mmCIF file of C-alpha atoms in Angstrom:
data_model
loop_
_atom_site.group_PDB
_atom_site.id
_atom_site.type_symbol
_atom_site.label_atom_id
_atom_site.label_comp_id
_atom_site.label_asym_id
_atom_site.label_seq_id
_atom_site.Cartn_x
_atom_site.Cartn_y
_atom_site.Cartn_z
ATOM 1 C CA UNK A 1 0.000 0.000 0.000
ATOM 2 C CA UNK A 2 1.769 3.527 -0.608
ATOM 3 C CA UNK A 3 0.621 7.156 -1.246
ATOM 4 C CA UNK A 4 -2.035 8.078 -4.383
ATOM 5 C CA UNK A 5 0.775 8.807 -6.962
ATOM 6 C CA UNK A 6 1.669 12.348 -7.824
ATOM 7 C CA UNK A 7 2.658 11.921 -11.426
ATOM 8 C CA UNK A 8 2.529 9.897 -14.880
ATOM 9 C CA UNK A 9 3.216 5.950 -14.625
ATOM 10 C CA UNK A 10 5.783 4.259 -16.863
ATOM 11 C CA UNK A 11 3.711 1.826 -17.485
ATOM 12 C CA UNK A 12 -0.262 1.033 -16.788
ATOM 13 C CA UNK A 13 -0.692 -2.574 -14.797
ATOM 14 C CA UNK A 14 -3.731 -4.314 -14.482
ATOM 15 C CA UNK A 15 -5.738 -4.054 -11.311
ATOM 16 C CA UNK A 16 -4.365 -7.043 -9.104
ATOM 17 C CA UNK A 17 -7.466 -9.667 -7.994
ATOM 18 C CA UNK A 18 -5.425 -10.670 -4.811
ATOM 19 C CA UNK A 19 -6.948 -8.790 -1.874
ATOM 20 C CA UNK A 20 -9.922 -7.203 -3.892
ATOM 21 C CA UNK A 21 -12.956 -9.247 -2.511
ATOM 22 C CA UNK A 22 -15.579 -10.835 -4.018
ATOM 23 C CA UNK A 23 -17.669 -8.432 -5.760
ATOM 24 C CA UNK A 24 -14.511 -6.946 -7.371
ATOM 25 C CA UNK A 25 -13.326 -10.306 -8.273
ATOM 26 C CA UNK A 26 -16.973 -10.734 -9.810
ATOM 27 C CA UNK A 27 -16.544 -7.772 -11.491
ATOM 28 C CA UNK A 28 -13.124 -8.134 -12.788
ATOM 29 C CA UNK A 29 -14.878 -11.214 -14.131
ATOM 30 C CA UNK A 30 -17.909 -9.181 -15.827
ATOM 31 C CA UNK A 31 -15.639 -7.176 -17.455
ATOM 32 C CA UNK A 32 -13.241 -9.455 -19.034
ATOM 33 C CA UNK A 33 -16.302 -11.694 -20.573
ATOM 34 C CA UNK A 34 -16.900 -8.302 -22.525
ATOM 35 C CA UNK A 35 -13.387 -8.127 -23.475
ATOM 36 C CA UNK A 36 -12.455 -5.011 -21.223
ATOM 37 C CA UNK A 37 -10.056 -4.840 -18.197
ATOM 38 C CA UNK A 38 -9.501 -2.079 -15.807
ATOM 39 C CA UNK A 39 -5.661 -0.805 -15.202
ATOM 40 C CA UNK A 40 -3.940 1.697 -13.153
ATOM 41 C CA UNK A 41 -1.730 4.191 -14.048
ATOM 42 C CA UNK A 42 -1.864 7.060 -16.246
ATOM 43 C CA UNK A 43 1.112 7.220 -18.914
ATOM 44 C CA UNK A 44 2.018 10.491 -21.027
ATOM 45 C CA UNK A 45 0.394 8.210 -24.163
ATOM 46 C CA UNK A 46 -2.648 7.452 -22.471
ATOM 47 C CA UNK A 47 -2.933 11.116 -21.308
ATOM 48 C CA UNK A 48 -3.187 12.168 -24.702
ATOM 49 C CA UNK A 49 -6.001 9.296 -25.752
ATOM 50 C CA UNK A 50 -7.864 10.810 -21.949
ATOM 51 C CA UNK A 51 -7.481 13.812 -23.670
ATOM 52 C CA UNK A 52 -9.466 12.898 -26.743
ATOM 53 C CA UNK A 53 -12.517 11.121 -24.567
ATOM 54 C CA UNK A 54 -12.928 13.973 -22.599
ATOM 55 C CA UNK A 55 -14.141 16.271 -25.150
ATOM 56 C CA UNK A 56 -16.899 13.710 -26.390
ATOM 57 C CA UNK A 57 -20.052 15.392 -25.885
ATOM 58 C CA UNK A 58 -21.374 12.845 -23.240
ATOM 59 C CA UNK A 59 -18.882 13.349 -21.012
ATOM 60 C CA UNK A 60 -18.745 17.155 -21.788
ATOM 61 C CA UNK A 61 -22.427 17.381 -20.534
ATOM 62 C CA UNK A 62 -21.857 16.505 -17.086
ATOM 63 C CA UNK A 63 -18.036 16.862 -16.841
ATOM 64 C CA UNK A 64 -17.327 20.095 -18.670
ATOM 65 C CA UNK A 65 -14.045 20.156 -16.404
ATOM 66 C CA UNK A 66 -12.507 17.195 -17.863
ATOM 67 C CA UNK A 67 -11.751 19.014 -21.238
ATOM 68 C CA UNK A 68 -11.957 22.444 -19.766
ATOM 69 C CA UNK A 69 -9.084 22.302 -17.332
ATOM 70 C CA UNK A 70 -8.511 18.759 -15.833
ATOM 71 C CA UNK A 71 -7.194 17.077 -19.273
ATOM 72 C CA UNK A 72 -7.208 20.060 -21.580
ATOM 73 C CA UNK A 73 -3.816 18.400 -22.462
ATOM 74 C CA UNK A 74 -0.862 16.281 -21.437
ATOM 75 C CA UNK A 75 0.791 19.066 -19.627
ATOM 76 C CA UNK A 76 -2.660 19.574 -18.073
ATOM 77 C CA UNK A 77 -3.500 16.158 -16.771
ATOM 78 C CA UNK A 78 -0.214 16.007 -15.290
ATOM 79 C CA UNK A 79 -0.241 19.166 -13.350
ATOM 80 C CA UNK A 80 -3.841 17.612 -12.131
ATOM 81 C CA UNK A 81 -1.901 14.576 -11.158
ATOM 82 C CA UNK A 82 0.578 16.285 -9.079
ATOM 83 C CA UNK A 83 -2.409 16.667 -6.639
ATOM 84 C CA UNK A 84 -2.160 13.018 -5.416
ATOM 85 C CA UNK A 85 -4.596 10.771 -7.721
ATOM 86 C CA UNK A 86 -5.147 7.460 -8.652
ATOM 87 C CA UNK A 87 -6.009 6.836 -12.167
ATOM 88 C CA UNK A 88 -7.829 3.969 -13.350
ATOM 89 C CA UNK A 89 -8.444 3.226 -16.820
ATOM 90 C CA UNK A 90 -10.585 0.499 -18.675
ATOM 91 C CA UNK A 91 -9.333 -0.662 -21.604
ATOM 92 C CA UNK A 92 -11.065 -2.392 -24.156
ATOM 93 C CA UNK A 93 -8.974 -5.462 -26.090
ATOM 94 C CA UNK A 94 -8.580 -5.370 -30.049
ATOM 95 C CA UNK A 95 -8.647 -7.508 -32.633
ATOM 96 C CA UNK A 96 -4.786 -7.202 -32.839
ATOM 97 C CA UNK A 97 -4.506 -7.506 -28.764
ATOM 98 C CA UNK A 98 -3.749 -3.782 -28.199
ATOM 99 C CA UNK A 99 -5.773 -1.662 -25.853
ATOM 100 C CA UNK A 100 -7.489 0.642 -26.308
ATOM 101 C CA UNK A 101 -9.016 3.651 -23.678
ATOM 102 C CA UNK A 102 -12.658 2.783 -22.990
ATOM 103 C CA UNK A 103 -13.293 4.991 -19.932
ATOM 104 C CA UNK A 104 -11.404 6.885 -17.216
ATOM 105 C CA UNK A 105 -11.744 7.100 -12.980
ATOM 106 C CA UNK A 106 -9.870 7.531 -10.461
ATOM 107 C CA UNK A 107 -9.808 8.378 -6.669
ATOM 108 C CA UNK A 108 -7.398 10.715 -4.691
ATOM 109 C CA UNK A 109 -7.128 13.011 -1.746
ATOM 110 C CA UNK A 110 -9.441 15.756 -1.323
ATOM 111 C CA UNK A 111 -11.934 17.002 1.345
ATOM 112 C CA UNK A 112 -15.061 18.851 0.546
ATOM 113 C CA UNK A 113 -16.852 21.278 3.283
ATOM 114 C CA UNK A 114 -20.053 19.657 2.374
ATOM 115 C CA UNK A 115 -19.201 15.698 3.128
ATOM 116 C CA UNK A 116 -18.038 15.974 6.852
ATOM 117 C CA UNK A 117 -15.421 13.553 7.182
ATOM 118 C CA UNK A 118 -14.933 12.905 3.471
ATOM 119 C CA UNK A 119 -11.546 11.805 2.744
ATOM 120 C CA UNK A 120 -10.960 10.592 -0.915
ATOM 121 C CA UNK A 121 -12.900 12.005 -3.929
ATOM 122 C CA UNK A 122 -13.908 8.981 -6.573
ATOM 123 C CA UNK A 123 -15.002 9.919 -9.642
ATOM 124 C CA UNK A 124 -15.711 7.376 -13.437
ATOM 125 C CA UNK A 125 -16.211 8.350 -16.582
ATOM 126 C CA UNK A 126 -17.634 5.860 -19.676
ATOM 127 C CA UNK A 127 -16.733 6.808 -23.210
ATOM 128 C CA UNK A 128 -19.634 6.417 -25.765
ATOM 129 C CA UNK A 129 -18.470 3.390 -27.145
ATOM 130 C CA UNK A 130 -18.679 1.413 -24.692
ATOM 131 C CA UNK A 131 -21.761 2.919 -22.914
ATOM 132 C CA UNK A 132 -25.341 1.322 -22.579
ATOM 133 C CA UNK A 133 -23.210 -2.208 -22.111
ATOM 134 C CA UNK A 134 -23.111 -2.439 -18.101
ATOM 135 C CA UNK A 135 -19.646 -1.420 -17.562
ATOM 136 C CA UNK A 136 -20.008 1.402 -15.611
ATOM 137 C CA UNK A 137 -20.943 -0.603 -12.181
ATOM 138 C CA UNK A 138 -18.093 -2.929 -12.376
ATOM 139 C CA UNK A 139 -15.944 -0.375 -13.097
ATOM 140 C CA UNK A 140 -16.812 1.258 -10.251
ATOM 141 C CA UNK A 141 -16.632 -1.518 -8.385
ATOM 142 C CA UNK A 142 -13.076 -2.089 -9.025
ATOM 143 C CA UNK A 143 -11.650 1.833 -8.852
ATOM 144 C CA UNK A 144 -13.410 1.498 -4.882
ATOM 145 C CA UNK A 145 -11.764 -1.978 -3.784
ATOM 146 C CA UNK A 146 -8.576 -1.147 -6.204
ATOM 147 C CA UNK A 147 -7.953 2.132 -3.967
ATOM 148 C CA UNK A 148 -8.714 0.961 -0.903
ATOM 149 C CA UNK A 149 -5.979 -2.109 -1.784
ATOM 150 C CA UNK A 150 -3.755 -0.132 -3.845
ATOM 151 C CA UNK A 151 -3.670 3.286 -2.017
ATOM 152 C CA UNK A 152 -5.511 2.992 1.991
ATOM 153 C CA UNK A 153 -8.621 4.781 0.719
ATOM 154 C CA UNK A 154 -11.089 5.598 3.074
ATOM 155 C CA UNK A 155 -14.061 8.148 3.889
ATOM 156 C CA UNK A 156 -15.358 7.936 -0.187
ATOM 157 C CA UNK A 157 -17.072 10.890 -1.398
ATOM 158 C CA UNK A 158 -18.109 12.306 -4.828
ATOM 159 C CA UNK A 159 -20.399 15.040 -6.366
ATOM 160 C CA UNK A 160 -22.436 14.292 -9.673
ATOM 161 C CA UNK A 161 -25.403 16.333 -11.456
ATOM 162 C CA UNK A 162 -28.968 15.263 -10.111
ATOM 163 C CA UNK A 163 -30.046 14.975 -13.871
ATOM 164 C CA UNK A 164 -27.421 12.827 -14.248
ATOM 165 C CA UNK A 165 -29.690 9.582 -13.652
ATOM 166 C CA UNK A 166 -27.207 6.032 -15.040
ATOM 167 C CA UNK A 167 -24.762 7.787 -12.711
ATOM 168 C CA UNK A 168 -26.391 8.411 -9.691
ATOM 169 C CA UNK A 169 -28.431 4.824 -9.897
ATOM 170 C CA UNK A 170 -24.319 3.235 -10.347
ATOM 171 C CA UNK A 171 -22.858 5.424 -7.106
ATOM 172 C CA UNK A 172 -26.134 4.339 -5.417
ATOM 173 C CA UNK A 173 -25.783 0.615 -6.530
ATOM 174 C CA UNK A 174 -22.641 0.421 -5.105
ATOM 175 C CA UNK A 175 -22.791 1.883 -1.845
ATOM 176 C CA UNK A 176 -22.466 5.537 -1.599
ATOM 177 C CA UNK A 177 -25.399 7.244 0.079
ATOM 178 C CA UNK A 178 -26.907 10.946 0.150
ATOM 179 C CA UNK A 179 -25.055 13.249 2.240
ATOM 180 C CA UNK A 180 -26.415 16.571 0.682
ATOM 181 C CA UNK A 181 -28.194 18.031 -2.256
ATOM 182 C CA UNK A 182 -27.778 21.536 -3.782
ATOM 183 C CA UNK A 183 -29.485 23.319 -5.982
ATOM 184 C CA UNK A 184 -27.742 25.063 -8.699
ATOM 185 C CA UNK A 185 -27.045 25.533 -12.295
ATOM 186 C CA UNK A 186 -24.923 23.273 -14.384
ATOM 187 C CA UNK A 187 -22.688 24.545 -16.856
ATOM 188 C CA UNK A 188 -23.434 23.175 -20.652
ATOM 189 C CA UNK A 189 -20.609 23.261 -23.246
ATOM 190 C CA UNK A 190 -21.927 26.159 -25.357
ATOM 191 C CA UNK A 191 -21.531 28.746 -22.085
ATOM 192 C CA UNK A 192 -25.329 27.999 -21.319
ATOM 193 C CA UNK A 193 -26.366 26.962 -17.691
ATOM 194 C CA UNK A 194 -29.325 24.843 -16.969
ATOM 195 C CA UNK A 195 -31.193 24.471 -13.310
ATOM 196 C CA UNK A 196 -29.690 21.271 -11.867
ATOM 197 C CA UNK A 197 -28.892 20.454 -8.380
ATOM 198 C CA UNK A 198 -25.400 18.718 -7.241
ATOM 199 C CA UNK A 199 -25.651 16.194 -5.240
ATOM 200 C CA UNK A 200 -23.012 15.173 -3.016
ATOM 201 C CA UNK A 201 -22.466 11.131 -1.575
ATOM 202 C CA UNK A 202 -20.330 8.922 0.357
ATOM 203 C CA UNK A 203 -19.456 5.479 1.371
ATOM 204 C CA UNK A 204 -19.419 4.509 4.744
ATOM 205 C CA UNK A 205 -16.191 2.538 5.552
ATOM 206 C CA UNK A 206 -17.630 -0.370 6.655
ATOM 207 C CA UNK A 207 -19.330 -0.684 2.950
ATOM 208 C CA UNK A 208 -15.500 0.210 1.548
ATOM 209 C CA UNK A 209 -14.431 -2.855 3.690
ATOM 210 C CA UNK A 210 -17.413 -5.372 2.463
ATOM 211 C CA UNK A 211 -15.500 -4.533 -1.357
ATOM 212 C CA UNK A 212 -12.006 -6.383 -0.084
ATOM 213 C CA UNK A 213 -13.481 -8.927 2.106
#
């Protein structure tokens, strides 16, 4: 177990099933019978594929910080690495064996004056290719138990759009409960805003355990 890493990986490696628990095991399972696995790591290569996904217009909808300032670019996603996060990234298998990015996650430290005792923000993204084909829960699944393993996550928290429905049923499925719900306006891609209200979650440690046991 060390620190959330505070810059780009040599290398991704695939999320190790030893320690994980069941329902990670399950879903490294799940995801592998689709021909996806889930690795952690972010390299400079990778960062510039991230880069690409995060402008899609799904992800811009509810994310607009991904290609606004988070992974405008390589130089970007690592200054936004340098604050302590761990990135997990499912990758979908070719034809020819290479991988390719299917989605993006990852969990780090960060607080939040709105989740008392919130100690590690968690956040997943799906591209559009692979959306509408169940991978989001086992995804999420795996960046929870993977962090907790990997990096001595604990106190989970996370913010998403109330409109945003598939994501708040997937935090939900998993674990993370209501702490707090906002009303506000959500920023679209075109400079528009739209009434929304932010809702803000977390997992109680004792579910975070149940993921590795």
């Amino acid at each position: 177990m060390t620190d959330f890493p505070n810059s780009f990986a040599d290398e991704t490696k695939p999320v190790p099933s030893v320690g994980l628990g069941q329902p990670a095991v399950e879903a490294v399972q799940q995801l592998a019978a689709k021909g996806y696995e889930v690795h952690f790591g972010l390299t400079p290569e990778l960062a510039q594929a991230l880069t690409v996904m995060a402008r899609q217009p799904s992800i811009q909808t509810y994310c607009p910080n991904d290609s606004g300032r988070r992974f405008t670019n390589q130089a970007a996603a690592g200054h936004w690495l340098a604050k302590r996060r761990g990135m997990f990234l499912l990758l979908k298998r070719t034809d020819d064996s290479k991988l390719r990015l299917a989605g993006y996650g990852w969990a780090g430290n960060e607080t939040s004056s709105l989740v008392p005792g919130g100690e590690t923000t968690f956040a997943l993204r799906v591209g559009e290719a692979g959306q509408g084909q169940g991978l989001a829960t086992p995804f999420a699944w795996l960046i929870v138990a993977a962090s907790a393993v990997l990096y001595g996550a604990q106190n989970m928290w996370l913010e998403t759009w109330g409109s945003n429905g598939g994501a708040v049923h997937v935090y939900h499925k998993i674990g993370f409960i209501n702490v707090v719900e906002v009303p506000g306006q959500r920023p679209l891609p075109d400079g528009r805003a739209v009434d929304d209200s932010r809702i803000y979650m977390s997992l109680p440690n004792d579910l975070l355990r149940a993921t590795n046991t």
